[in-house]
Coordinates of C-alpha atoms in Angstrom, one line a residue:
X1 CA -6.9 3.1 20.1
X2 CA -9.0 1.3 17.4
X3 CA -10.9 -1.6 18.7
X4 CA -10.5 -4.5 16.2
X5 CA -12.0 -7.3 18.2
X6 CA -15.0 -7.7 15.9
X7 CA -13.3 -7.1 12.6
X8 CA -13.7 -9.7 9.9
X9 CA -11.3 -8.5 7.2
X10 CA -8.1 -9.3 9.0
X11 CA -6.2 -12.4 10.4
X12 CA -3.6 -12.8 13.1
X13 CA -0.8 -11.7 10.7
X14 CA -2.6 -8.4 10.0
X15 CA -3.1 -7.7 13.7
X16 CA 0.5 -8.5 14.4
X17 CA 1.4 -6.0 11.7
X18 CA -0.9 -3.5 13.4
X19 CA 1.1 -3.9 16.7
X20 CA 4.3 -3.0 14.7
X21 CA 2.6 0.0 13.1
X22 CA 1.5 1.3 16.5
X23 CA 5.0 0.9 18.0
X24 CA 6.7 2.7 15.1
X25 CA 4.1 5.5 15.0
X26 CA 4.4 5.9 18.8
X27 CA 8.2 6.5 18.3
X28 CA 8.3 8.4 15.0
X29 CA 4.9 10.0 14.3
X30 CA 3.0 10.8 17.5
X31 CA 5.7 12.9 19.1
X32 CA 6.1 14.8 15.8
X33 CA 2.5 15.4 14.8
X34 CA 2.6 19.1 15.6
X35 CA 6.0 19.5 13.9
X36 CA 4.7 17.9 10.7
X37 CA 1.6 20.1 10.8
X38 CA 3.7 23.3 11.3
X39 CA 6.3 22.5 8.7
X40 CA 3.8 21.2 6.2
X41 CA 5.8 18.1 5.4
X42 CA 6.9 14.8 6.9
X43 CA 10.7 14.5 6.9
X44 CA 12.6 11.6 5.3
X45 CA 13.6 10.2 8.6
X46 CA 10.0 9.1 9.2
X47 CA 9.8 7.6 5.8
X48 CA 13.0 5.6 6.4
X49 CA 11.8 4.5 9.8
X50 CA 8.6 3.1 8.3
X51 CA 10.7 1.5 5.6
X52 CA 13.0 -0.3 8.0
X53 CA 9.9 -1.7 9.8
X54 CA 8.4 -3.1 6.6
X55 CA 5.6 -0.6 6.6
X56 CA 6.1 0.9 3.2
X57 CA 4.6 -0.8 0.1
X58 CA 4.1 -4.2 1.9
X59 CA 2.3 -5.6 -1.1
X60 CA 5.4 -5.3 -3.4
X61 CA 6.6 -8.8 -4.3
X62 CA 9.7 -10.2 -2.7
X63 CA 11.6 -10.3 -6.0
X64 CA 11.1 -6.5 -6.2
X65 CA 12.3 -5.9 -2.7
X66 CA 9.0 -6.1 -0.8
X67 CA 7.3 -8.5 1.5
X68 CA 4.7 -9.8 -0.9
X69 CA 1.8 -9.2 1.5
X70 CA -1.9 -8.6 0.6
X71 CA -3.7 -5.2 0.5
X72 CA -5.1 -5.8 4.0
X73 CA -1.7 -4.8 5.4
X74 CA -2.0 -1.5 3.6
X75 CA -5.4 -1.0 5.1
X76 CA -4.1 -1.6 8.6
X77 CA -1.5 1.1 8.2
X78 CA -4.1 3.5 6.7
X79 CA -6.5 2.9 9.6
X80 CA -3.8 3.6 12.2
X81 CA -2.4 6.6 10.4
X82 CA -5.9 8.2 10.0
X83 CA -6.9 7.3 13.6
X84 CA -3.7 9.0 14.8
X85 CA -4.7 12.1 12.9
X86 CA -1.8 12.4 10.4
X87 CA -2.2 13.2 6.8
X88 CA 1.3 12.0 5.8
X89 CA 1.6 10.8 2.2
X90 CA 2.6 7.2 3.0
X91 CA -0.7 5.8 1.8
X92 CA -0.3 7.3 -1.7
X93 CA 2.9 5.4 -2.1
X94 CA 1.5 2.2 -0.5
X95 CA -1.9 2.1 -2.2
X96 CA -1.3 3.8 -5.5
X97 CA 2.1 4.4 -7.0
X98 CA 3.6 1.1 -5.8
X99 CA 0.9 -0.7 -7.7
X100 CA 1.5 1.3 -10.9
X101 CA 5.2 0.4 -10.8
X102 CA 4.7 -3.3 -10.0
X103 CA 1.8 -3.9 -12.4
X104 CA 2.9 -1.7 -15.3
X105 CA 6.7 -1.3 -14.9
X106 CA 9.4 -2.9 -17.0
X107 CA 11.9 -5.1 -15.2
X108 CA 14.3 -2.1 -15.4
X109 CA 11.8 0.3 -13.9
X110 CA 10.8 -2.1 -11.1
X111 CA 14.4 -2.7 -10.2
X112 CA 15.2 1.0 -10.3
X113 CA 12.4 2.3 -8.1
X114 CA 10.6 -0.4 -6.1
X115 CA 13.4 -1.4 -3.6
X116 CA 13.9 2.2 -2.7
X117 CA 10.1 2.8 -2.4
X118 CA 10.0 -0.1 0.1
X119 CA 13.0 1.2 2.1
X120 CA 11.8 4.8 2.2
X121 CA 14.8 6.0 0.2
X122 CA 12.6 6.8 -2.7
X123 CA 9.4 8.9 -2.4
X124 CA 6.9 9.0 -5.2
X125 CA 4.1 11.2 -6.5
X126 CA 1.6 11.0 -9.3
X127 CA 0.8 14.2 -11.1
X128 CA -2.7 14.2 -12.6
X129 CA -4.5 17.5 -11.7
X130 CA -3.7 20.7 -13.5
X131 CA -4.8 24.3 -13.0
X132 CA -7.4 23.8 -15.7
X133 CA -8.2 20.0 -15.3
X134 CA -9.4 18.3 -12.2
X135 CA -12.2 15.8 -12.4
X136 CA -12.0 16.0 -16.2
X137 CA -8.6 14.4 -16.7
X138 CA -9.2 14.2 -20.5
X139 CA -8.8 18.0 -20.4
X140 CA -5.1 17.9 -19.3
X141 CA -2.7 20.1 -21.4
X142 CA 0.7 18.7 -20.2
X143 CA 2.4 17.2 -23.2
X144 CA 5.2 14.7 -23.8
X145 CA 6.2 15.1 -27.4
X146 CA 8.5 12.6 -29.1
X147 CA 11.9 13.8 -30.2
X148 CA 14.0 10.9 -31.5
X149 CA 14.4 8.4 -28.6
X150 CA 13.2 10.9 -26.1
X151 CA 10.1 12.7 -24.9
X152 CA 10.0 16.4 -24.1
X153 CA 7.6 17.1 -21.3
X154 CA 6.0 20.6 -21.0
X155 CA 3.2 21.7 -18.7
X156 CA 2.2 22.2 -15.1
X157 CA 0.5 20.3 -12.4
X158 CA -1.1 21.3 -9.1
X159 CA -2.4 19.8 -5.8
X160 CA 0.3 17.0 -6.0
X161 CA 0.6 15.0 -2.8
X162 CA 4.3 14.3 -1.9
X163 CA 5.3 16.9 -4.5
X164 CA 8.0 18.5 -2.3
X165 CA 9.5 15.2 -1.2
X166 CA 9.1 13.2 -4.4
X167 CA 12.2 11.7 -6.0
X168 CA 10.2 10.5 -9.0
X169 CA 6.9 11.7 -10.4
X170 CA 4.4 9.7 -12.5
X171 CA 3.2 12.4 -14.9
X172 CA 0.0 12.1 -16.8
X173 CA 0.7 13.7 -20.2
X174 CA -0.5 13.7 -23.7
X175 CA 1.9 11.9 -26.0
X176 CA -0.5 12.4 -28.9
X177 CA -2.8 15.4 -28.3
X178 CA -4.9 14.6 -31.4
X179 CA -6.2 11.4 -29.9
X180 CA -7.8 12.7 -26.7
X181 CA -7.9 10.1 -23.9
X182 CA -6.3 7.5 -26.3
X183 CA -3.3 9.8 -26.6
X184 CA -2.5 10.0 -22.9
X185 CA 0.5 8.2 -21.4
X186 CA 2.1 7.9 -18.0
X187 CA 5.7 9.3 -18.0
X188 CA 8.3 8.9 -15.3
X189 CA 10.2 12.1 -14.4
X190 CA 13.0 11.9 -11.9
X191 CA 13.3 15.0 -9.7
X192 CA 16.9 15.7 -10.7
X193 CA 16.0 16.0 -14.4
X194 CA 16.8 19.4 -15.9
X195 CA 13.7 21.5 -16.5
X196 CA 11.7 20.0 -13.6
X197 CA 10.8 22.5 -10.9
X198 CA 8.8 22.4 -7.7
X199 CA 6.5 25.2 -7.0
X200 CA 5.0 26.2 -3.7
X201 CA 4.1 23.8 -0.9
X202 CA 0.5 24.9 -1.0
X203 CA -1.2 26.4 2.0
X204 CA -4.3 24.3 2.6
X205 CA -7.3 24.3 5.0
X206 CA -6.3 21.0 6.4
X207 CA -4.1 17.9 5.8
X208 CA -1.1 20.1 6.7
X209 CA 1.3 17.1 7.2
X210 CA 0.9 16.2 3.5
X211 CA 3.2 18.3 1.3
X212 CA 1.0 19.3 -1.6
X213 CA 2.7 21.1 -4.5
X214 CA 2.7 22.8 -7.8
X215 CA 5.0 21.1 -10.3
X216 CA 6.4 22.6 -13.5
X217 CA 7.9 20.9 -16.5
X218 CA 9.9 23.1 -18.9
X219 CA 11.4 21.1 -21.8
X220 CA 12.1 18.1 -19.6
X221 CA 13.8 15.5 -21.7
X222 CA 13.4 11.9 -20.7
X223 CA 14.0 8.7 -22.6
X224 CA 11.1 6.9 -24.3
X225 CA 11.8 4.0 -21.9
X226 CA 10.4 6.3 -19.1
X227 CA 6.9 5.6 -20.3
X228 CA 5.1 3.5 -17.6
X229 CA 2.8 1.0 -19.1
X230 CA 1.7 1.2 -22.7
X231 CA 2.0 4.3 -24.7
X232 CA -1.5 5.8 -25.3
X233 CA -3.1 3.8 -22.5
X234 CA -2.4 6.1 -19.6
X235 CA -6.1 7.0 -19.1
X236 CA -7.0 3.3 -19.1
X237 CA -4.2 2.6 -16.6
X238 CA -5.6 5.3 -14.3
X239 CA -9.1 3.9 -14.4
X240 CA -7.9 0.4 -13.6
X241 CA -6.4 1.7 -10.3
X242 CA -9.5 3.5 -9.2
X243 CA -11.1 0.7 -7.1
X244 CA -8.1 0.3 -4.9
X245 CA -7.5 4.1 -4.6
X246 CA -11.1 4.8 -3.6
X247 CA -11.2 1.9 -1.2
X248 CA -8.1 3.2 0.5
X249 CA -9.8 6.6 1.0
X250 CA -12.8 4.9 2.5
X251 CA -10.6 3.0 4.9
X252 CA -8.9 6.2 6.1
X253 CA -12.3 8.0 6.4
X254 CA -13.8 5.3 8.6
X255 CA -10.9 5.3 11.0
X256 CA -10.9 9.1 11.2
X257 CA -14.7 9.1 11.9
X258 CA -14.1 6.6 14.7
X259 CA -11.4 8.8 16.2
X260 CA -13.7 11.8 16.1
X261 CA -16.4 9.8 17.9
X262 CA -14.0 8.6 20.5
X263 CA -12.8 12.2 21.1
X264 CA -16.3 13.4 21.5
X265 CA -17.2 10.6 24.0
X266 CA -14.1 11.4 26.1
X267 CA -14.6 15.2 26.1
X268 CA -18.3 15.1 26.9
X269 CA -17.8 12.7 29.8
X270 CA -15.1 14.9 31.3
X271 CA -16.7 18.3 30.6
X272 CA -19.3 19.6 33.1
X273 CA -22.0 22.2 32.5
X274 CA -25.1 23.1 34.6
X275 CA -24.2 20.6 37.3
X276 CA -23.7 17.5 35.1
X277 CA -21.4 16.2 32.4
X278 CA -22.1 17.3 28.8
X279 CA -22.6 13.6 28.0
X280 CA -25.7 13.4 30.3
X281 CA -27.7 15.9 28.1
X282 CA -30.1 14.1 25.9
X283 CA -28.9 15.8 22.7
X284 CA -25.4 14.6 23.4
X285 CA -26.5 11.0 24.0
X286 CA -28.7 10.9 21.0
X287 CA -26.0 12.4 18.7
X288 CA -23.5 9.9 19.9
X289 CA -25.9 7.0 19.7
X290 CA -26.7 7.9 16.1
X291 CA -23.0 8.1 15.3
X292 CA -22.2 4.8 17.0
X293 CA -24.9 3.0 15.0
X294 CA -23.5 4.4 11.7
X295 CA -20.0 3.6 12.7
X296 CA -21.0 0.0 13.4
X297 CA -22.6 -0.2 9.9
X298 CA -19.5 1.4 8.5
X299 CA -17.0 -1.1 9.9
X300 CA -19.2 -4.0 8.7
X301 CA -19.4 -2.5 5.2
X302 CA -15.7 -1.7 5.1
X303 CA -14.7 -5.2 6.1
X304 CA -17.0 -6.5 3.3
X305 CA -15.3 -4.2 0.8
X306 CA -11.8 -5.1 1.9
X307 CA -12.5 -8.8 1.7
X308 CA -14.1 -8.4 -1.7
X309 CA -11.0 -6.4 -3.0
X310 CA -8.7 -9.1 -1.6
X311 CA -10.5 -11.7 -3.7
X312 CA -10.3 -9.4 -6.8
X313 CA -14.0 -8.9 -7.0
X314 CA -14.5 -5.3 -5.9
X315 CA -16.1 -3.3 -8.7
X316 CA -15.5 0.3 -9.6
X317 CA -19.1 1.2 -8.6
X318 CA -18.8 -0.6 -5.3
X319 CA -15.5 1.1 -4.5
X320 CA -17.1 4.4 -5.5
X321 CA -20.0 3.7 -3.1
X322 CA -17.5 3.0 -0.3
X323 CA -15.7 6.2 -0.9
X324 CA -18.9 8.2 -1.0
X325 CA -20.5 6.7 2.1
X326 CA -17.4 6.6 4.3
X327 CA -16.2 10.1 3.5
X328 CA -19.7 11.5 4.1
X329 CA -19.7 9.7 7.5
X330 CA -16.3 11.1 8.3
X331 CA -17.5 14.6 7.7
X332 CA -20.7 14.0 9.7
X333 CA -18.8 12.5 12.6
X334 CA -16.1 15.2 12.7
X335 CA -18.6 18.0 12.4
X336 CA -20.9 16.6 15.1
X337 CA -17.9 15.8 17.4
X338 CA -16.6 19.4 17.0
X339 CA -20.1 20.8 17.9
X340 CA -20.2 18.7 21.1
X341 CA -16.8 20.1 22.1
X342 CA -18.3 23.6 21.9
X343 CA -15.8 26.5 21.7
X344 CA -13.0 24.1 22.7
X345 CA -13.5 22.2 19.4
X346 CA -12.4 25.3 17.5
X347 CA -9.1 25.4 19.3
X348 CA -6.2 23.7 17.6
X349 CA -5.0 22.2 20.9
X350 CA -7.8 19.7 20.7
X351 CA -7.5 16.8 18.2
X352 CA -11.0 17.3 16.9
X353 CA -9.9 20.6 15.2
X354 CA -7.4 18.8 13.1
X355 CA -9.7 15.9 12.4
X356 CA -12.4 18.3 11.2
X357 CA -10.0 20.3 9.0
X358 CA -8.6 17.2 7.5
X359 CA -12.0 15.6 6.8
X360 CA -13.2 18.3 4.4
X361 CA -11.1 17.3 1.4
X362 CA -11.8 13.6 1.4
X363 CA -15.1 14.3 -0.4
X364 CA -13.1 16.0 -3.1
X365 CA -9.9 14.0 -3.9
X366 CA -9.9 10.6 -5.5
X367 CA -13.0 11.8 -7.4
X368 CA -15.5 14.2 -5.9
X369 CA -18.5 12.6 -4.2
X370 CA -20.7 14.0 -6.9
X371 CA -18.6 12.0 -9.4
X372 CA -19.0 9.0 -7.2
X373 CA -22.8 9.3 -7.5
X374 CA -22.5 9.5 -11.3
X375 CA -20.3 6.3 -11.3
X376 CA -22.7 4.4 -9.0
X377 CA -25.7 5.5 -11.1
X378 CA -24.3 3.8 -14.2
X379 CA -24.5 0.4 -12.4
X380 CA -28.2 0.8 -11.6

């Protein structure tokens, strides 16, 4: 269990919410972790259970069906989910797509989607990456060509979180291919629209609980009113959301690093070799001491970043630095913890195996850590 006694980002309401999250997870997530991993998806019953408990999209305003809480409540859920060791796609809906709908959506779009997103009846995805365009989003080829009062969407996307479950997808597409980034828009495609097809639920190294899919758009016709935000400003809209997205990744990474550390401490104090516990060897103590110091620094930095974001002051380079530092720490902690487990750490029956697998991708998604360094360098 995460120790939050010395945290500075949260108040009593946040911690009361944490108690609720733990109770709901204990009933609906913990007993089903292996099932979610084996099936490669989290079923809708879990989404609805979280929705009933007020754990989905808590920042959505009351007039749009939510609770109108601050982003700190999202962070609490992310911490608990990551510490649990689940890669379920709840955080994408909480931290990313809900904000797109609330900030950019028309009254009609907000009324159509947000209440269902809060209740868990509507699951969302955002489709950016393509087979030929990852970090370079300006290189996307998916188009949404005007045809009267409609757009005709053609193209393909890949590595899309919640792709198998999604009821609606925010598609990044070029509405004017001649204008480059300025011709990019965000287009809403409902899953029951003719021409929309889901591909494979992709077989990944880790994060098996997160359904991650190929999506195909073959002459998908949607009304012009399905543009989310301003036409031609899709790339700008994406950039505006990066600080919160990257902070959310940092939050999850820090919690996962803490879980890896805790698992290593528990294992090494129980495991005996050469007449003593593994913990008593100097290498073990020094490794864990180093990790503990870095984790303490990490929690202090994370609380600073959360507080700054809550006040609307967290910059893109600061969020990028948080994503860089905390995901690097996550990998360091998970790799060191697995090593301290010895051969047992390579066995899936131990939590550290899943934590290690799941950690690898966090230095890639949300912008690779190499891109984070480039972003940070621009502020120097």
